[in-house]
Coordinates of C-alpha atoms in Angstrom, one line a residue:
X1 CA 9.6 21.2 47.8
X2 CA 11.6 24.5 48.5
X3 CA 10.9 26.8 45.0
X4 CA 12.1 30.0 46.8
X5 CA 15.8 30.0 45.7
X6 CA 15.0 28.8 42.1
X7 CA 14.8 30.4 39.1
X8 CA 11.2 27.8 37.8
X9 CA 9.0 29.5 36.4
X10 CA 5.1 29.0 37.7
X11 CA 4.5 26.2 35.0
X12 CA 7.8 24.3 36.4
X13 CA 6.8 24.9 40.3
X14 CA 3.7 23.7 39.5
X15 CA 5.2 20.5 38.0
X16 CA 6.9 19.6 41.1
X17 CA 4.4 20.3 43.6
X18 CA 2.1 18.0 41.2
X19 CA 4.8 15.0 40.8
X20 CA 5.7 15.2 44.9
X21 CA 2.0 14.4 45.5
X22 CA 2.1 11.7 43.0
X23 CA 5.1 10.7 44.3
X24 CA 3.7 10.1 47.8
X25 CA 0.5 8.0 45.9
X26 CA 3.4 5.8 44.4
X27 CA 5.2 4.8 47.7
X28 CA 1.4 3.5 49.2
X29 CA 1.5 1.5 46.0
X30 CA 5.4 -0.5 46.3
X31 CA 6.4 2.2 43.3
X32 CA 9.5 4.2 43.5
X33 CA 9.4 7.9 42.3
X34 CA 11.3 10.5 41.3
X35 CA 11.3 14.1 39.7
X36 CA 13.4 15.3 37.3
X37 CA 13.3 18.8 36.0
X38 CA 14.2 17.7 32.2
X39 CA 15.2 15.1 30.0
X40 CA 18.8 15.4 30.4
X41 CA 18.2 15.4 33.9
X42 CA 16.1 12.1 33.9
X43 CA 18.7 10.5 31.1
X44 CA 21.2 11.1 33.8
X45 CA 18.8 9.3 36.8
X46 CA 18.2 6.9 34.5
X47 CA 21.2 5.3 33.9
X48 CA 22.5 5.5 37.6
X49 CA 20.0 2.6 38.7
X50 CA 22.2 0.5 36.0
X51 CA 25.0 -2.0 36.8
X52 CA 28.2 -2.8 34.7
X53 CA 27.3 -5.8 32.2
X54 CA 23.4 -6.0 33.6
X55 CA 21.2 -7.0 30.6
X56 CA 18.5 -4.2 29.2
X57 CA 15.6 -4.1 27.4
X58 CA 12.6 -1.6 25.9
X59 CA 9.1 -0.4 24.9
X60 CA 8.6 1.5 22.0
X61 CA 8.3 4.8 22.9
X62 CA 8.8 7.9 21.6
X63 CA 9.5 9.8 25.4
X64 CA 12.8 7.5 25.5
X65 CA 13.8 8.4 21.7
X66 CA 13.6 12.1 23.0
X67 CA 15.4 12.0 25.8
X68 CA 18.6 10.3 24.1
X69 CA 18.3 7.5 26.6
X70 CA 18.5 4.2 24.3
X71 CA 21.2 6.1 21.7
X72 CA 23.6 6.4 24.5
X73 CA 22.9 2.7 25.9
X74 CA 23.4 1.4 22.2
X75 CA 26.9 3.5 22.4
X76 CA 28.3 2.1 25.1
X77 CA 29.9 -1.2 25.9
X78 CA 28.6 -1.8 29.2
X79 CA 25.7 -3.1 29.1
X80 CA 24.1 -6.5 26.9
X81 CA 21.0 -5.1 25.1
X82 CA 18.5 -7.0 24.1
X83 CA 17.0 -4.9 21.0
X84 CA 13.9 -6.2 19.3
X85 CA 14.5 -4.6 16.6
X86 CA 16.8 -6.9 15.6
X87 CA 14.5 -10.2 15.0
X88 CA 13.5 -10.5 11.9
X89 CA 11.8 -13.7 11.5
X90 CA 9.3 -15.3 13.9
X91 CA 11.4 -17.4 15.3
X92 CA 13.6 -15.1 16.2
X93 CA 11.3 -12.7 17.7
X94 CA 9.9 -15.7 19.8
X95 CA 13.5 -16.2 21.2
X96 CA 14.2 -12.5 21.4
X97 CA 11.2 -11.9 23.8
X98 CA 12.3 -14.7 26.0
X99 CA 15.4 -12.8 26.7
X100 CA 13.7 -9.5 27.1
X101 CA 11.3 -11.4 29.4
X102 CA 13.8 -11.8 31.7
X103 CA 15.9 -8.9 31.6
X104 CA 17.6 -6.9 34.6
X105 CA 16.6 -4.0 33.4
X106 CA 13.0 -2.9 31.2
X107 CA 12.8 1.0 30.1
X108 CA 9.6 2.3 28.6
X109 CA 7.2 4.9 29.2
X110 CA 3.2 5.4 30.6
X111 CA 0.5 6.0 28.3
X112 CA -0.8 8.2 31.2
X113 CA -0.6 8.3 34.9
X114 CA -3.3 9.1 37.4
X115 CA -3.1 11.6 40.4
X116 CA -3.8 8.7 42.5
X117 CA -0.1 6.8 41.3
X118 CA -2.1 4.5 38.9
X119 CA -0.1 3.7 35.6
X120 CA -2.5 3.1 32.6
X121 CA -1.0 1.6 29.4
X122 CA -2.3 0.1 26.2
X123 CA -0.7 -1.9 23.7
X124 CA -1.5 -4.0 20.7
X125 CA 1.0 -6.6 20.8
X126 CA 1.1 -6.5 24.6
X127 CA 4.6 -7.0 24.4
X128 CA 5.4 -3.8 26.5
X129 CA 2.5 -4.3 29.1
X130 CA 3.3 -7.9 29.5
X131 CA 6.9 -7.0 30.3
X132 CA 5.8 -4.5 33.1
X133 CA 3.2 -6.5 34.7
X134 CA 6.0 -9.4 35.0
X135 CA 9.5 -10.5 33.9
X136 CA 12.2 -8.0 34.0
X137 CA 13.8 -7.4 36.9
X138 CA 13.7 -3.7 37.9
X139 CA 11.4 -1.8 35.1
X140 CA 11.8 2.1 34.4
X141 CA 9.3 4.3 33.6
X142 CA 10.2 8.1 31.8
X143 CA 7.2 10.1 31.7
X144 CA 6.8 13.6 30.8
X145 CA 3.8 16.1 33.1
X146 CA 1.5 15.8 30.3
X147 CA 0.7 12.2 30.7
X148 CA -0.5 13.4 34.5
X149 CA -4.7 12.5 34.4
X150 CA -7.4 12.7 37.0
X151 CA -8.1 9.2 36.7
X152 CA -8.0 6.2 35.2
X153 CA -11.2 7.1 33.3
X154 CA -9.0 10.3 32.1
X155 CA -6.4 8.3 31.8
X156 CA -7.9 5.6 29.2
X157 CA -9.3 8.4 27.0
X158 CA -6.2 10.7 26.6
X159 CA -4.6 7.2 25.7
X160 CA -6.8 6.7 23.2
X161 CA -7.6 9.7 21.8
X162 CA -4.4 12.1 22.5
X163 CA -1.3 8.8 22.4
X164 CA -2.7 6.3 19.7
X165 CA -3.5 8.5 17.0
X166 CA -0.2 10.0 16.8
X167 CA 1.6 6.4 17.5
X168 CA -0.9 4.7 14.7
X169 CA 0.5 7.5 12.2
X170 CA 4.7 7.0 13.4
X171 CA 4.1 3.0 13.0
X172 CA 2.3 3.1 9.6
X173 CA -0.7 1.5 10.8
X174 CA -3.8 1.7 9.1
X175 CA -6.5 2.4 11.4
X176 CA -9.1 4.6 11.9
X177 CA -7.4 7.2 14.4
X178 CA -4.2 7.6 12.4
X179 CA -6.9 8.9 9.3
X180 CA -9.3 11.1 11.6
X181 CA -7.1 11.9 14.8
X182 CA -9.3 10.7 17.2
X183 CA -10.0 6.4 18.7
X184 CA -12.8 4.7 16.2
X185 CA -12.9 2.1 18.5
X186 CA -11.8 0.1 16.0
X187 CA -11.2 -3.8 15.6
X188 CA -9.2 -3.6 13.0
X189 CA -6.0 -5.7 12.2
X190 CA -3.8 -3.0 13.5
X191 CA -5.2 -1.7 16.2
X192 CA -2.7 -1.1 19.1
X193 CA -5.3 -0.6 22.0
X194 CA -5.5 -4.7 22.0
X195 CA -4.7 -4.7 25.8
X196 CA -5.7 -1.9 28.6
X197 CA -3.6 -2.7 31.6
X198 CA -4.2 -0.8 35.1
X199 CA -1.1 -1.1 37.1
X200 CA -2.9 0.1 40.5
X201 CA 0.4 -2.0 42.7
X202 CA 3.1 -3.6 42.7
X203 CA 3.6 -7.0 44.8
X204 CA 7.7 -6.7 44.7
X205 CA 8.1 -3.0 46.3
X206 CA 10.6 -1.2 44.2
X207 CA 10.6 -3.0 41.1
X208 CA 8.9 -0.8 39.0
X209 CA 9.8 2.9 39.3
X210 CA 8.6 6.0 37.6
X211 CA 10.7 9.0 37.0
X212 CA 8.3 11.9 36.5
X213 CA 10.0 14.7 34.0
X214 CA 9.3 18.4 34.1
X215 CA 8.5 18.6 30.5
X216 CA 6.3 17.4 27.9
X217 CA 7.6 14.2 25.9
X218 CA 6.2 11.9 24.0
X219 CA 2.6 11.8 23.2

């Protein structure tokens, strides 16, 4: 990328030159990519992959929340959102999940990424991971630069130690992490590293893509 008419500063050069060579790992692995130097910036990419009337879904995840993405979809009246915050009772979150399952369009974000353009996630539910590994249509990861890792190694300890501590606290959980900030490797009822899912491809090319924001979101 061409920094010498910009005004980035060294951090924010350094944030592209990082996401154009992850980039380039994604495209070997049927991912699409993109860069965007802020939220308001990806917000905006975001919602031009979307399509009058197409149905949508999402993970819980506190890098959407901050980037204003799912208050402006709930705003609008073009689009058929499939909330799951909505179900209440078991049976309707059974039924609820079946129409997420097959939803056009599935937003959420990475627990971490590897320099290689591997996605590591982990869920308690499995909800979220099931949904990217199949179902939805097109899904479409927001991540902010600080979920970048050396590997998948990396990227399974920030996960647990930096993400699910913080997440365990927001949700109310009681676990070990949310009391001493740091993974117990617990096996306790509400845990939320239940599942550890490596997405290292993707067999439909294009289906899952990944835009990569300038700025740290989430945890």
């Amino acid at each position: 990328m061409d920094n010498t008419e910009t005004n980035l500063t060294p951090k924010q050069i350094n944030y592209q030159n990082l996401a154009e060579n992850i980039i380039n790992k994604f495209n070997l692995r049927g991912i699409e990519g993109y860069y965007c130097t802020d939220r308001e910036e990806a917000n905006a990419k975001a919602k031009r992959f979307l399509t009058p009337d197409c149905t949508i879904s999402w993970g819980g995840s506190v890098t959407l929340a901050e980037t204003g993405l799912i208050d402006d979809l709930k705003e609008s009246d073009d689009y058929i959102l499939y909330d799951k915050s909505e179900a209440v009772t078991a049976e309707e979150k059974r039924e609820m999940f079946g129409k997420i399952a097959t939803a056009d369009y599935y937003f959420m974000s990475s627990n971490a990424i590897t320099m290689d353009g591997e996605l590591v996630n982990i869920d308690g539910n499995g909800n979220r991971v099931a949904c990217l590994c199949s179902g939805p249509e097109n899904v479409i990861i927001i991540a902010g630069m600080n979920k970048i890792v050396k590997n998948v190694e990396e990227a399974v300890s920030r996960t647990r130690n930096i993400a699910a501590p913080p997440n365990s606290v927001r949700l109310g959980l009681d676990t070990p992490c949310a009391n001493s900030g740091r993974c117990g490797d617990c096996l306790s009822n509400d845990c939320i590293c239940g599942q550890i899912v490596i997405t290292r491809k993707s067999r439909k090319p294009g289906r899952i893509k990944v835009i990569l924001v300038g700025e740290e979101l989430g945890y």
